[in-house]
Amino acid sequence: LLQRRSKCTVFIDSDDLQELDKLFDTVKTKVGHLVVYLTRLTLTRPWCAGEICTAFHTGRPKVTAIWTPSFQPPTEEQLSHMESFLDLTSTKLSPYGMTLLQVADALRRLCSPGTNRINLRTDVVGSFRFEALADELTGNKGGYSSELTDIPVKHGMMAISADPHDDEAVAAANILSDYLGEDLMSIMS
């Protein structure tokens, strides 16, 4: 959605979490805008914290924090005990040259008033919420609401069901819909 709206290349960091050095290098050298979608658990994920730390340490990409309703910024207590705040069971950040102190400072900076921040709209739900977010990120004025529009009806069409109040489910359904697109429709006909 954002790629279509902005006409720029967009990648989702969860596509390659095996080679974190490659991911952090991409943030350092190729990313012009890091959008951090903040849910309840985002900042506990070492790859997310590492991307944020890399972005602020290099000063290269613009950083925008998307605050969802479930997000609560980490407390000073949590930031002073990063070894228990971060889920370090799968990976550590020290092999990539990041100390927990640097990570804590980057998370503080991300949540500070000096960082671009968008509060995810709660007056719209489902895919409309992501349409509104894409508009805000790209500077468009779409004015989306929760009102349903006419659903295009085609014989044999596919419906993807997702809880409209669960942003991760809606995002996954939208990504699935984009990936499937016309390819699946041609297979099903």
Coordinates of C-alpha atoms in Angstrom, one line a residue:
L1 CA 0.0 0.0 0.0
L2 CA 2.7 2.5 1.0
Q3 CA 4.8 1.5 -1.9
R4 CA 1.9 2.1 -4.3
R5 CA 1.2 5.5 -2.7
S6 CA 4.7 6.8 -2.4
K7 CA 6.2 5.2 -5.6
C8 CA 9.3 4.3 -3.6
T9 CA 10.8 0.9 -2.6
V10 CA 9.4 -0.3 0.7
F11 CA 10.6 -3.4 2.5
I12 CA 9.2 -5.0 5.7
D13 CA 12.0 -5.9 8.1
S14 CA 10.4 -9.2 9.0
D15 CA 11.2 -10.5 5.6
D16 CA 14.9 -11.3 6.5
L17 CA 15.7 -11.8 10.2
Q18 CA 18.4 -14.4 9.7
E19 CA 21.2 -12.0 8.7
L20 CA 20.8 -9.1 11.1
D21 CA 24.2 -7.6 10.0
K22 CA 22.7 -7.2 6.5
L23 CA 19.5 -5.7 7.9
F24 CA 21.3 -3.2 10.0
D25 CA 23.6 -2.3 7.1
T26 CA 20.6 -1.7 4.9
V27 CA 19.2 0.7 7.5
K28 CA 22.6 2.4 7.7
T29 CA 23.2 2.7 4.0
K30 CA 20.0 2.4 2.0
V31 CA 17.0 3.4 4.0
G32 CA 15.9 7.0 3.7
H33 CA 12.9 6.8 6.0
L34 CA 12.5 4.3 8.9
V35 CA 8.9 3.9 9.9
V36 CA 8.6 2.2 13.3
Y37 CA 5.1 0.7 13.9
L38 CA 4.9 0.6 17.7
T39 CA 2.8 -2.0 19.2
R40 CA 2.9 -3.4 22.8
L41 CA 5.9 -5.6 21.9
T42 CA 7.8 -3.8 19.1
L43 CA 10.6 -2.4 21.2
T44 CA 11.2 -5.7 22.9
R45 CA 12.3 -7.3 19.6
P46 CA 16.1 -7.0 19.2
W47 CA 16.0 -6.5 15.4
C48 CA 13.5 -3.6 15.8
A49 CA 15.6 -2.1 18.6
G50 CA 18.8 -2.6 16.5
E51 CA 17.2 -0.9 13.5
I52 CA 16.2 2.1 15.7
C53 CA 19.7 2.2 17.3
T54 CA 21.4 2.1 13.9
A55 CA 19.1 4.8 12.5
F56 CA 19.8 7.2 15.3
H57 CA 23.5 6.4 15.6
T58 CA 24.1 7.1 11.9
G59 CA 21.7 10.0 11.7
R60 CA 21.0 9.0 8.1
P61 CA 17.3 7.9 7.8
K62 CA 14.4 10.0 8.8
V63 CA 12.6 8.2 11.6
T64 CA 8.8 8.3 12.2
A65 CA 7.2 6.5 15.1
I66 CA 3.7 5.2 14.6
W67 CA 2.0 4.9 18.0
T68 CA -0.8 2.3 18.1
P69 CA -3.3 2.2 20.9
S70 CA -1.6 -0.8 22.5
F71 CA 1.8 1.0 22.6
Q72 CA 3.2 2.1 26.0
P73 CA 6.6 3.7 25.9
P74 CA 9.2 1.9 28.1
T75 CA 9.7 3.3 31.6
E76 CA 13.1 4.5 32.8
E77 CA 13.2 1.4 35.0
Q78 CA 12.8 -0.8 31.9
L79 CA 15.4 1.2 30.0
S80 CA 17.9 0.9 32.8
H81 CA 17.4 -2.9 32.7
M82 CA 17.5 -3.5 28.9
E83 CA 18.8 -7.1 29.4
S84 CA 15.4 -8.0 30.8
F85 CA 13.3 -5.6 28.7
L86 CA 14.6 -6.9 25.3
D87 CA 13.7 -10.5 24.3
L88 CA 17.3 -11.6 23.8
T89 CA 16.5 -15.4 23.6
S90 CA 17.0 -15.5 19.9
T91 CA 19.8 -13.0 19.3
K92 CA 22.0 -10.5 21.0
L93 CA 22.9 -7.0 19.7
S94 CA 26.5 -6.8 21.0
P95 CA 27.9 -8.8 18.0
Y96 CA 26.6 -5.9 15.8
G97 CA 28.5 -3.3 17.8
M98 CA 25.5 -2.1 19.8
T99 CA 25.6 -1.8 23.6
L100 CA 22.4 -2.0 25.7
L101 CA 23.1 1.6 26.8
Q102 CA 23.1 2.8 23.2
V103 CA 19.9 0.9 22.5
A104 CA 18.2 2.4 25.6
D105 CA 19.3 5.9 24.4
A106 CA 17.9 5.2 21.0
L107 CA 14.5 4.0 22.4
R108 CA 14.4 7.1 24.6
R109 CA 15.0 9.3 21.6
L110 CA 12.3 7.4 19.5
C111 CA 9.7 8.1 22.2
S112 CA 10.8 11.8 22.7
P113 CA 8.9 14.8 21.4
G114 CA 11.8 15.4 19.0
T115 CA 11.0 12.4 16.8
N116 CA 8.3 12.5 14.1
R117 CA 5.2 10.8 15.6
I118 CA 1.9 9.7 14.1
N119 CA -0.8 8.5 16.4
L120 CA -2.6 5.7 14.6
R121 CA -6.2 6.8 14.1
T122 CA -8.8 5.0 16.3
D123 CA -11.8 6.6 14.6
V124 CA -11.3 4.2 11.6
V125 CA -10.8 0.4 11.6
G126 CA -9.7 -2.3 9.4
S127 CA -7.9 -1.6 6.1
F128 CA -9.3 2.0 6.3
R129 CA -6.9 2.6 9.2
F130 CA -4.0 1.7 7.0
E131 CA -5.3 3.7 4.1
A132 CA -5.4 6.7 6.5
L133 CA -1.9 6.0 7.8
A134 CA -0.5 5.7 4.3
D135 CA -2.1 9.0 3.4
E136 CA -0.5 10.7 6.5
L137 CA 2.9 9.2 5.7
T138 CA 2.8 10.3 2.1
G139 CA 1.1 13.7 2.8
N140 CA -2.1 12.9 1.0
K141 CA -5.5 13.9 2.4
G142 CA -7.8 10.9 1.9
G143 CA -10.2 11.5 4.7
Y144 CA -11.1 7.8 5.3
S145 CA -13.9 6.7 7.5
S146 CA -15.2 3.4 8.7
E147 CA -18.1 3.4 6.4
L148 CA -18.2 0.5 4.0
T149 CA -18.1 1.2 0.4
D150 CA -19.6 -1.0 -2.3
I151 CA -17.8 -4.3 -2.4
P152 CA -17.0 -5.3 -6.0
V153 CA -18.9 -8.6 -6.5
K154 CA -17.4 -11.1 -9.0
H155 CA -18.5 -14.7 -9.3
G156 CA -16.0 -16.9 -7.5
M157 CA -14.2 -14.1 -5.8
M158 CA -12.2 -14.6 -2.6
A159 CA -12.8 -13.0 0.7
I160 CA -10.1 -12.7 3.3
S161 CA -11.5 -12.5 6.8
A162 CA -9.7 -10.6 9.6
D163 CA -10.7 -8.9 12.9
P164 CA -11.0 -5.2 11.9
H165 CA -9.9 -4.2 15.4
D166 CA -6.7 -6.3 15.3
D167 CA -4.2 -4.2 13.4
E168 CA -1.7 -7.0 12.9
A169 CA -4.5 -9.3 11.5
V170 CA -5.7 -6.5 9.1
A171 CA -2.1 -5.8 8.1
A172 CA -1.4 -9.5 7.4
A173 CA -4.7 -9.7 5.4
N174 CA -3.7 -6.7 3.3
I175 CA -0.3 -8.0 2.6
L176 CA -1.8 -11.4 1.7
S177 CA -4.2 -9.7 -0.6
D178 CA -1.4 -7.7 -2.3
Y179 CA 0.7 -10.9 -2.7
L180 CA -2.2 -12.9 -4.1
G181 CA -3.7 -10.2 -6.3
E182 CA -4.8 -11.3 -9.7
D183 CA -2.5 -14.4 -9.7
L184 CA -4.9 -16.2 -7.3
M185 CA -7.9 -15.0 -9.2
S186 CA -6.6 -16.5 -12.4
I187 CA -5.8 -19.8 -10.6
M188 CA -9.3 -20.0 -9.1
S189 CA -11.2 -19.3 -12.4

